[in-house]
Structures are given as C-alpha cells and as structure tokens.
Coordinates of C-alpha atoms and ligand atoms in Angstrom, one line a residue:
M1 CA 47.2 -28.9 -21.0
Q2 CA 47.8 -26.2 -22.7
M3 CA 45.5 -23.4 -23.0
R4 CA 45.1 -20.4 -25.0
T5 CA 43.6 -17.9 -25.9
F6 CA 43.3 -16.8 -29.5
E7 CA 42.5 -13.7 -32.0
A8 CA 41.0 -13.5 -35.2
I9 CA 38.8 -11.9 -38.1
N10 CA 36.7 -14.2 -37.7
M11 CA 35.8 -17.6 -36.3
K12 CA 37.0 -19.6 -40.1
E13 CA 41.0 -18.2 -39.5
A14 CA 40.7 -18.6 -35.4
I15 CA 39.8 -22.4 -35.8
K16 CA 42.6 -22.4 -38.3
A17 CA 45.4 -21.0 -36.3
I18 CA 44.1 -23.7 -33.2
K19 CA 44.6 -26.2 -35.3
S20 CA 47.7 -25.4 -36.0
E21 CA 48.5 -24.9 -32.5
L22 CA 47.2 -26.9 -30.4
G23 CA 46.9 -29.6 -33.2
N24 CA 43.1 -31.5 -34.5
D25 CA 41.4 -33.3 -31.1
A26 CA 42.1 -29.4 -29.5
V27 CA 39.2 -28.2 -27.8
I28 CA 37.2 -24.5 -27.7
L29 CA 36.8 -23.0 -24.2
S30 CA 35.2 -20.5 -25.3
T31 CA 34.7 -17.4 -28.0
K32 CA 33.8 -13.8 -27.9
D33 CA 33.6 -11.2 -30.0
K34 CA 36.2 -9.0 -30.0
A35 CA 37.3 -4.8 -31.7
I36 CA 40.3 -5.5 -34.2
K37 CA 42.8 -3.3 -32.8
G38 CA 43.1 -0.2 -34.7
S39 CA 40.0 -0.9 -36.8
D40 CA 36.4 -0.1 -36.6
A41 CA 35.7 -4.5 -38.1
K42 CA 34.7 -7.1 -35.2
G43 CA 37.0 -10.1 -34.7
V44 CA 37.1 -13.0 -32.3
E45 CA 39.1 -14.0 -28.7
V46 CA 38.3 -17.8 -29.0
T47 CA 40.2 -20.1 -25.7
A48 CA 41.4 -23.9 -26.5
V49 CA 42.6 -25.9 -25.0
A50 CA 44.8 -29.0 -27.0
A51 CA 43.4 -32.4 -25.7
S52 CA 46.7 -35.0 -26.2
S53 CA 48.9 -32.6 -26.8
Q54 CA 51.6 -33.7 -27.9
K55 CA 53.7 -31.0 -28.3
N56 CA 53.0 -29.8 -24.4
T57 CA 55.0 -32.8 -22.4
Q58 CA 58.0 -30.4 -22.3
R59 CA 55.6 -28.3 -20.1
S60 CA 55.8 -28.3 -16.8
N61 CA 53.1 -29.8 -14.7
S62 CA 53.5 -26.6 -13.0
G63 CA 53.4 -24.4 -15.2
E64 CA 50.2 -26.4 -17.3
S65 CA 48.1 -26.5 -13.5
F66 CA 48.6 -22.8 -12.9
A67 CA 47.1 -21.5 -16.5
G68 CA 44.7 -24.3 -15.9
M69 CA 43.7 -22.7 -12.4
Q70 CA 44.4 -18.9 -13.9
F71 CA 41.4 -19.9 -16.5
Y72 CA 38.6 -21.8 -14.0
N73 CA 39.0 -18.9 -11.3
Q74 CA 38.9 -16.6 -14.0
Q75 CA 35.4 -18.8 -15.4
I76 CA 34.2 -18.4 -11.6
S77 CA 34.6 -14.5 -11.1
A78 CA 32.2 -15.2 -14.8
L79 CA 29.7 -16.4 -13.8
D80 CA 29.7 -14.6 -10.0
Q81 CA 29.0 -11.2 -12.0
K82 CA 26.3 -12.9 -13.7
I83 CA 24.4 -14.0 -10.6
N84 CA 25.2 -10.9 -9.0
S85 CA 23.9 -9.6 -12.1
L86 CA 21.2 -11.7 -11.9
L87 CA 20.1 -11.7 -8.5
E88 CA 20.2 -7.4 -9.2
K89 CA 17.5 -7.5 -10.8
I90 CA 15.3 -10.0 -8.8
P91 CA 12.5 -8.1 -7.4
S92 CA 12.9 -7.4 -3.0
K93 CA 10.8 -9.4 -1.2
Q94 CA 8.7 -6.6 0.0
S95 CA 8.4 -5.8 -3.8
L96 CA 7.0 -9.0 -4.4
S97 CA 4.8 -8.4 -1.2
S98 CA 3.0 -5.2 -2.5
I99 CA 2.8 -6.6 -5.9
D100 CA 0.7 -9.8 -4.2
S101 CA -1.3 -7.8 -2.3
N102 CA -1.7 -5.7 -5.3
I103 CA -3.5 -9.1 -7.2
S104 CA -5.6 -9.6 -4.0
N105 CA -6.9 -5.7 -4.4
L106 CA -7.7 -6.6 -8.5
N107 CA -8.6 -9.7 -7.8
L108 CA -11.0 -8.1 -5.1
L109 CA -13.0 -5.0 -7.7
L110 CA -13.0 -7.5 -10.4
N111 CA -15.0 -10.6 -7.8
N112 CA -16.7 -6.9 -6.6
Y113 CA -16.9 -6.0 -10.0
L114 CA -18.2 -9.0 -11.6
K115 CA -21.0 -10.3 -8.9
M116 CA -22.6 -6.8 -9.9
E117 CA -25.8 -7.6 -10.7
K118 CA -27.5 -5.0 -12.2
M119 CA -30.9 -4.3 -11.9
P120 CA -33.1 -1.5 -14.0
L121 CA -35.9 -0.7 -11.7
P122 CA -39.2 -2.5 -12.2
D123 CA -41.8 0.3 -13.7
D124 CA -45.2 -1.5 -10.9
A125 CA -42.0 -0.3 -8.4
P126 CA -43.9 0.3 -4.8
E127 CA -43.2 4.7 -5.4
G128 CA -41.4 4.4 -1.5
V129 CA -39.2 1.7 -3.3
I130 CA -39.1 4.2 -6.1
E131 CA -37.7 7.1 -3.4
V132 CA -35.4 5.0 -1.7
Y133 CA -33.8 4.4 -4.6
K134 CA -33.3 7.6 -6.2
Q135 CA -32.7 9.7 -3.4
L136 CA -29.7 6.8 -2.8
S137 CA -28.4 7.1 -6.1
L138 CA -28.1 10.4 -5.6
M139 CA -25.9 9.8 -3.7
G140 CA -23.0 8.0 -5.3
I141 CA -24.8 4.7 -3.3
E142 CA -22.6 1.9 -6.1
E143 CA -25.1 -0.3 -8.3
A144 CA -24.3 -3.7 -6.3
Y145 CA -25.4 -2.1 -3.3
L146 CA -28.2 -0.6 -4.9
T147 CA -29.3 -3.1 -6.9
K148 CA -29.5 -5.8 -3.6
L149 CA -31.0 -3.5 -1.7
L150 CA -34.2 -3.1 -4.2
Q151 CA -34.0 -7.0 -4.3
H152 CA -34.3 -6.8 -0.9
L153 CA -37.1 -3.8 -1.1
L154 CA -39.0 -6.1 -4.1
G155 CA -38.8 -9.1 -1.7
L156 CA -40.7 -7.4 1.4
P157 CA -44.7 -7.6 2.1
L158 CA -46.1 -4.6 1.3
P159 CA -46.6 -1.9 3.6
K160 CA -50.1 -1.7 5.6
S161 CA -50.6 1.8 4.6
D162 CA -49.8 3.8 1.2
S163 CA -49.3 6.7 2.9
K164 CA -46.4 5.8 5.3
S165 CA -45.0 3.8 2.6
D166 CA -41.3 6.4 2.1
D167 CA -41.2 5.9 5.9
Y168 CA -41.7 1.8 4.9
Y169 CA -39.3 0.8 2.7
K170 CA -36.8 3.3 4.1
T171 CA -36.5 2.6 7.3
H172 CA -36.2 -0.5 6.3
A173 CA -33.3 0.1 3.3
M174 CA -31.7 1.7 6.4
R175 CA -31.6 -1.2 8.8
W176 CA -30.3 -3.7 6.0
M177 CA -27.5 -0.6 6.0
M178 CA -27.1 -0.5 9.1
R179 CA -26.3 -4.1 9.2
R180 CA -23.8 -4.1 6.9
I181 CA -22.0 -1.1 7.8
S182 CA -18.8 -1.8 10.6
I183 CA -17.6 0.4 12.8
A184 CA -13.8 -0.2 14.5
P185 CA -13.8 0.8 17.6
P186 CA -12.1 4.4 18.8
I187 CA -8.3 4.2 19.3
H188 CA -9.2 6.1 22.6
F189 CA -11.2 3.4 23.6
Q190 CA -7.7 0.7 23.8
D191 CA -6.7 0.7 27.1
N192 CA -3.3 -1.2 26.1
P193 CA -0.8 -0.2 28.7
T194 CA 1.7 -2.5 26.2
Q195 CA 3.1 -0.1 23.4
V196 CA 1.0 1.0 20.0
V197 CA 2.1 2.8 17.8
H198 CA -1.0 4.9 15.4
A199 CA 0.4 5.5 12.5
F200 CA -2.2 8.0 9.9
I201 CA -1.0 7.5 6.2
G202 CA -3.1 9.1 3.2
K203 CA -2.8 10.6 0.6
S204 CA -1.8 14.9 0.3
S205 CA -4.1 16.7 2.5
S206 CA -6.2 13.9 3.0
G207 CA -6.4 15.1 6.9
K208 CA -4.2 13.4 9.0
T209 CA -2.1 16.0 11.1
S210 CA -5.4 17.7 12.4
S211 CA -6.5 13.9 13.0
I212 CA -4.1 13.6 15.2
C213 CA -4.0 16.4 16.8
K214 CA -7.6 16.0 17.3
L215 CA -7.2 12.9 18.4
A216 CA -4.5 13.0 21.4
N217 CA -6.7 16.1 23.5
I218 CA -9.4 13.0 23.6
I219 CA -6.6 10.3 24.4
A220 CA -5.1 12.9 26.4
T221 CA -7.8 13.7 29.0
K222 CA -7.8 10.1 29.9
Q223 CA -4.0 8.8 29.5
R224 CA -1.8 12.2 29.5
D225 CA 1.3 11.1 30.5
S226 CA 1.6 8.0 28.6
L227 CA 0.4 9.5 25.0
V228 CA 3.8 11.1 22.0
I229 CA 2.4 12.8 20.1
A230 CA 5.6 11.6 16.5
S231 CA 6.0 12.1 13.0
I232 CA 8.2 11.1 10.7
D233 CA 6.9 13.4 8.3
S234 CA 10.2 15.9 7.2
S235 CA 8.6 16.2 3.6
K236 CA 7.5 20.3 3.7
L237 CA 9.3 22.8 5.6
G238 CA 7.7 23.2 9.3
G239 CA 5.1 20.4 8.2
N240 CA 4.7 19.5 12.0
E241 CA 4.5 22.8 13.5
L242 CA 0.7 22.3 14.1
L243 CA 2.2 18.8 16.0
R244 CA 4.8 20.3 17.8
V245 CA 2.8 24.1 18.9
Y246 CA -0.3 21.5 20.1
A247 CA 1.6 18.7 21.9
K248 CA 3.0 21.8 24.0
L249 CA -0.7 23.2 24.3
L250 CA -1.5 19.1 26.0
S251 CA 2.5 18.6 27.6
I252 CA 2.2 15.8 25.8
K253 CA 5.3 14.9 24.8
Y254 CA 6.2 15.6 21.3
K255 CA 9.6 13.5 18.9
E256 CA 10.2 13.6 15.5
F257 CA 12.3 11.6 13.0
N258 CA 13.6 12.2 9.3
S259 CA 13.0 8.2 8.0
V260 CA 11.5 5.2 9.3
D261 CA 13.9 3.9 9.9
E262 CA 15.5 6.1 12.1
F263 CA 11.9 6.1 14.3
I264 CA 12.6 2.2 15.1
E265 CA 16.2 2.6 15.7
D266 CA 15.4 5.1 18.9
S267 CA 15.2 5.1 22.1
L268 CA 11.8 7.2 22.6
L269 CA 10.4 3.6 20.8
A270 CA 12.6 1.4 22.9
N271 CA 11.3 1.9 26.6
H272 CA 7.6 3.7 25.5
R273 CA 4.8 1.9 27.4
G274 CA 1.1 3.3 26.1
I275 CA 0.2 5.2 22.5
I276 CA 2.6 6.8 20.5
L277 CA -0.1 9.2 17.4
L278 CA 2.5 8.6 14.8
D279 CA 2.4 10.9 11.8
T280 CA 3.1 10.2 8.1
P281 CA 4.0 11.9 5.2
S282 CA 2.0 11.7 2.4
H283 CA 5.2 10.4 -0.4
I284 CA 8.7 10.7 0.3
S285 CA 11.6 11.2 -1.9
S286 CA 14.0 8.4 -1.3
G287 CA 14.3 6.1 -4.3
D288 CA 11.9 3.5 -2.1
S289 CA 8.2 4.2 -2.7
L290 CA 6.0 5.0 0.5
T291 CA 4.0 2.0 1.0
D292 CA 7.7 0.1 1.3
A293 CA 9.4 2.4 3.5
L294 CA 6.2 2.1 6.4
L295 CA 6.2 -1.5 5.3
N296 CA 9.7 -1.3 7.3
L297 CA 7.7 0.0 10.5
K298 CA 5.5 -3.5 9.8
S299 CA 7.8 -6.0 9.7
S300 CA 9.7 -4.5 13.0
N301 CA 8.6 -5.4 16.0
I302 CA 6.5 -3.2 16.6
L303 CA 2.7 -3.0 17.0
I304 CA 1.4 -1.0 14.7
D305 CA -2.5 -0.3 13.6
F306 CA -2.6 1.6 10.5
H307 CA -5.4 4.0 9.8
L308 CA -6.4 5.7 6.7
C309 CA -7.5 9.2 6.2
L310 CA -9.8 9.9 3.6
S311 CA -10.8 12.7 2.6
T312 CA -14.4 13.0 1.6
T313 CA -13.7 15.7 -0.6
E314 CA -11.8 13.5 -3.1
K315 CA -14.3 11.1 -5.6
Q316 CA -14.5 7.3 -5.2
I317 CA -11.6 6.7 -7.5
H318 CA -9.3 8.7 -5.9
M319 CA -9.8 7.1 -2.4
D320 CA -10.1 3.2 -4.1
K321 CA -6.6 4.0 -5.2
S322 CA -5.9 5.6 -1.7
V323 CA -7.1 2.4 -0.2
G324 CA -5.4 0.3 -3.0
Q325 CA -1.9 1.8 -2.7
F326 CA -2.1 1.5 1.4
S327 CA -3.8 -2.0 1.9
P328 CA -0.1 -3.7 1.4
L329 CA 0.0 -2.2 5.4
G330 CA -2.6 -4.3 6.1
I331 CA -5.1 -0.9 7.1
K332 CA -6.9 -1.4 10.3
T333 CA -10.0 1.4 10.1
L334 CA -11.0 4.2 8.4
V335 CA -11.0 8.1 9.9
F336 CA -13.0 10.2 6.8
T337 CA -11.8 13.7 7.0
K338 CA -14.1 16.8 5.7
I339 CA -17.5 15.2 5.8
D340 CA -17.7 18.9 6.2
E341 CA -17.4 20.1 2.2
A342 CA -18.9 16.6 1.1
W343 CA -21.1 16.9 -0.8
S344 CA -22.5 13.2 -1.2
F345 CA -22.3 10.6 1.0
G346 CA -22.3 7.5 -0.6
E347 CA -18.3 6.7 -0.4
L348 CA -19.2 6.4 3.6
F349 CA -21.0 3.6 2.4
N350 CA -19.2 2.3 -0.8
I351 CA -16.1 1.6 0.5
P352 CA -15.1 1.0 3.4
Q353 CA -17.9 -2.4 2.2
K354 CA -15.7 -2.7 -0.8
W355 CA -12.0 -2.9 0.6
S356 CA -14.1 -4.7 4.3
L357 CA -11.9 -1.7 6.5
P358 CA -14.4 -0.3 9.6
I359 CA -14.9 3.2 9.8
S360 CA -12.6 4.7 13.9
H361 CA -13.5 8.0 12.8
F362 CA -14.8 11.5 10.9
S363 CA -13.6 14.2 11.5
F364 CA -15.5 17.2 10.4
G365 CA -14.3 21.0 10.2
Q366 CA -11.2 22.1 10.7
N367 CA -11.6 23.3 14.2
I368 CA -9.0 21.1 16.5
P369 CA -10.7 19.2 18.6
E370 CA -14.1 20.1 18.9
D371 CA -14.0 19.4 14.9
F372 CA -14.1 15.7 15.4
E373 CA -15.7 11.9 16.0
D374 CA -16.1 8.6 16.9
A375 CA -17.3 6.4 13.6
T376 CA -21.0 4.8 15.1
R377 CA -23.2 3.3 12.6
E378 CA -26.5 5.5 12.5
R379 CA -23.8 9.4 12.1
V380 CA -23.2 7.1 8.7
L381 CA -27.4 6.9 8.4
S382 CA -27.7 10.4 9.3
R383 CA -25.4 12.0 6.6
I384 CA -26.4 9.6 3.8
F385 CA -30.0 9.8 3.9
N386 CA -30.3 13.3 5.2
I387 CA -31.9 12.8 9.3
Ligands
LIG1 N1 -12.7 21.5 6.4 C1 -12.6 21.1 6.7 N2 -10.7 20.8 6.8 C2 -10.1 19.9 7.4 C3 -10.5 19.2 7.5 N3 -9.6 17.6 8.6 C4 -7.8 18.6 8.2 N4 -8.7 19.8 7.4 C5 -8.6 21.2 6.8 O1 -7.6 19.6 5.8 C6 -5.9 20.7 5.0 C7 -4.7 19.5 5.8 O2 -5.2 19.4 6.9 P1 -4.6 18.6 7.6 O3 -4.2 17.8 8.3 O4 -2.7 18.7 7.2 O5 -3.4 17.2 6.8 P2 -2.8 15.7 5.5 O6 -2.7 15.2 5.8 O7 -1.7 15.9 6.9 O8 -1.8 17.0 4.9 P3 -0.5 17.3 4.7 O9 0.7 16.5 5.3 O10 0.0 18.2 3.7 O11 -0.3 15.8 3.5 C8 -5.9 21.4 6.7 O12 -5.5 22.8 6.2 C9 -7.5 21.5 7.3 O13 -7.1 22.4 8.3 C10 -11.8 19.1 8.1 O14 -12.2 17.4 8.5 N5 -12.9 19.7 7.1
LIG2 MG1 0.1 16.5 7.8

C-alpha cells in the first residue's frame, strides 16, 4: 500500500496530482483545508492511497505497512482527541441530577399552578366566611389554598347562632389548616448514638449560624459530649467567630474546614459518634455551584440531613427560589427565621404545602439562645390568625 499526502490550491488540482502520481484507481482517505504557504488563501491537503499501484511494487513491504500503521495511528489519535473533547462537553452525573431535580421542581410548580381553580368569593357568602377569607388573604395565603378552604367553609352547615358566625368559620378554617401543616420532629429529639450530620443551608443572612448556636444550646443540655459544631463556611474573614466563641462557651468541640472535601476527609467525621451541626456558606467562590459542592456530602457515606433556613422577611418568590435551589440535596426540614421581623405569615403555610416539606424550628429574634423554638401547628396558626 502506498499512501501520500498532496497539497494543492483546490480539490481539482489535488485530484489531478493524485491521479498522475498514484494512478486512476487511487482512493482518497481524507481531505482538509490548509493555508497555502506565503499567502492568505486556503488550499487543500488530501491524503490518498493507490488501490493497486504497479508503480509501488518496488517498495519494500515493511516500508508500506509502516506508512499504513502511521496513518492509522494518526487517525486513531485524532479520533481519540475528538472523543475526549466530546466527553468534556457531556454534563457530569451531578449536573444531570441537578437538571433532573430542577425539571421536577418546574413540574411540581406547574402542576400546582394548573390545579389552582380560582374561585371568586360569592356575594351571598356568610359574614364569618368573608372575614376569614379577608384575613387569610391579607396574611398572604395563596389563592389556591384559599379557594380550597372557601369550598370547605361554604360546604359546612350554617352556624346555629349568627352572633357566633365569625368564631364558627374561624375555628373550622383553623382545623382545616391544622390538618395540612406538617411538622418535623425537632432536631434535638434525635437520640441517635450513631453519627448524624445536620447541615444548615440557605441564602446569605438567612440565619444559619445563629440557628446552629441556638440549637447547640438545647442539644448540649442532654448530649454535650457527643455534640460537635463544624463549619465549612470559609467565605468571610472572621465569619465563624460566633460559632467558635459559642462552642467555647458551651464547652463543645468546634472545628472549621476550608471545603466540603476537607470535611469529608477529616478524621473527626470518621471517628465521631453523635450529632455534628454543620454550618455552610451561602455561596462558594470556586467554579462549582454551592449545591453541587454540597451534593458531594450526600454522595459520601455520611448520614446527613439538610435543614433549609428561610428568612420570613423575604418575599415568597425568593423563598420558593431558595427551596428550588437546594432541593437537589433533599431538604429534610424547614427552619423559618426572623419571624419577629415579618409582616405577614402566609408563607409559613404556603411554602411547606407547595413543596411538601415539614417545619422543624422557628427563630424569632437575635438573642442566642432564647429566641428559638420547636415548630408546632399551633404556633403556625397563632401567627397566621394573629391570636
Ligand atoms: N431579628 C432576627 N434576626 C436574626 C434572626 N436570626 C438571625 N438573625 C440575625 O440575622 C443576621 C444574619 O444571621 P446569621 O445567623 O449570621 O445568618 P447566616 O445565614 O449564617 O448568614 P451568612 O453566613 O452570612 O450567610 C445576624 O445579624 C443575626 O443576628 C431572627 O430570628 N430574628
Ligand atoms: Mg453564617
């Protein structure tokens, strides 16, 4: 086999040269554009092989096969490069799973939206129903839930006495909502002798660090020795000062890490039995997204629960975004913070409903450890109904 590479100003010229050198049976193996030396114009480079060339019979067999091998090696390494560059473009398993979960988020929200059959308040609705409707509407309860509640209230038998109509409908509305509020067991209830990491996640200033200090105080009363506070938040200079000082005050072990990987590889994790409260950053500076970095925690063998802190001073759309952002991690519970600064409490009902997530705790002030409590259905209702 004789293989040769030809350079010419165009394909026609190249074929002419091939035919004259390798004969009419020559087979073209590859073509590519090539700059012509000393000019801006582009020419072609064609590699061809003589099919049954008489001219080449003098060539030694070993020389031919060497040239052939060289050619195929070049082709294979070019293919290799192409495959590698394609592989680089294929999204990682993690980003696929995050896309997957974002699609399910969208699906969920779309379904939620489609299910909303908005029902106008009928003119002849009882006074008590109108009162409840107005109050809940003012509190920001979503239209979809208001409509369902309205259908429920309007389906009730009329109250026996008109003077008690307000209370009658309010009590029924509260019962209806009570059945739908999902509360998680408080984090400090878990007397698990094995190691569990409770990671607090959320947007910047959502109350992660403060909640950890408050919770550590409760857990320390029962399990001081098996409690550890750790932080992988190295985003701010001195950002962990509160945790460090508070851990010292409570005589609890404290350790900080520069990254998720550092935490996973640390001996603390391998040897500790008991609860680790883990503080996380609201963003990271490396190329990975925060959720991707935290996903590494999940894929390691650590038993980890993620608790999402949501500041009630935020608008609901921002809370929804926060849940959406962190949902690939599998959020275990919601911690509503800054309840003392909120104007309306509809989100305490809307967000857990919409995302099917239970609430574990409320934080209602800056005082550590006082302003923190276990979530209860009654607390949610008392905030919403202002009682
Ligand atoms: N009023 C009020 N302030 C709170 C509450 N929880 C936290 N704060 C305050 O909100 C600010 C931010 O709280 P952090 O606990 O540092 O929030 P974080 O999520 O750790 O913030 P980053 O680490 O910066 O993302 C601090 O000034 C806290 O004192 C609360 O329930 N009510
Ligand atoms: Mg913090």
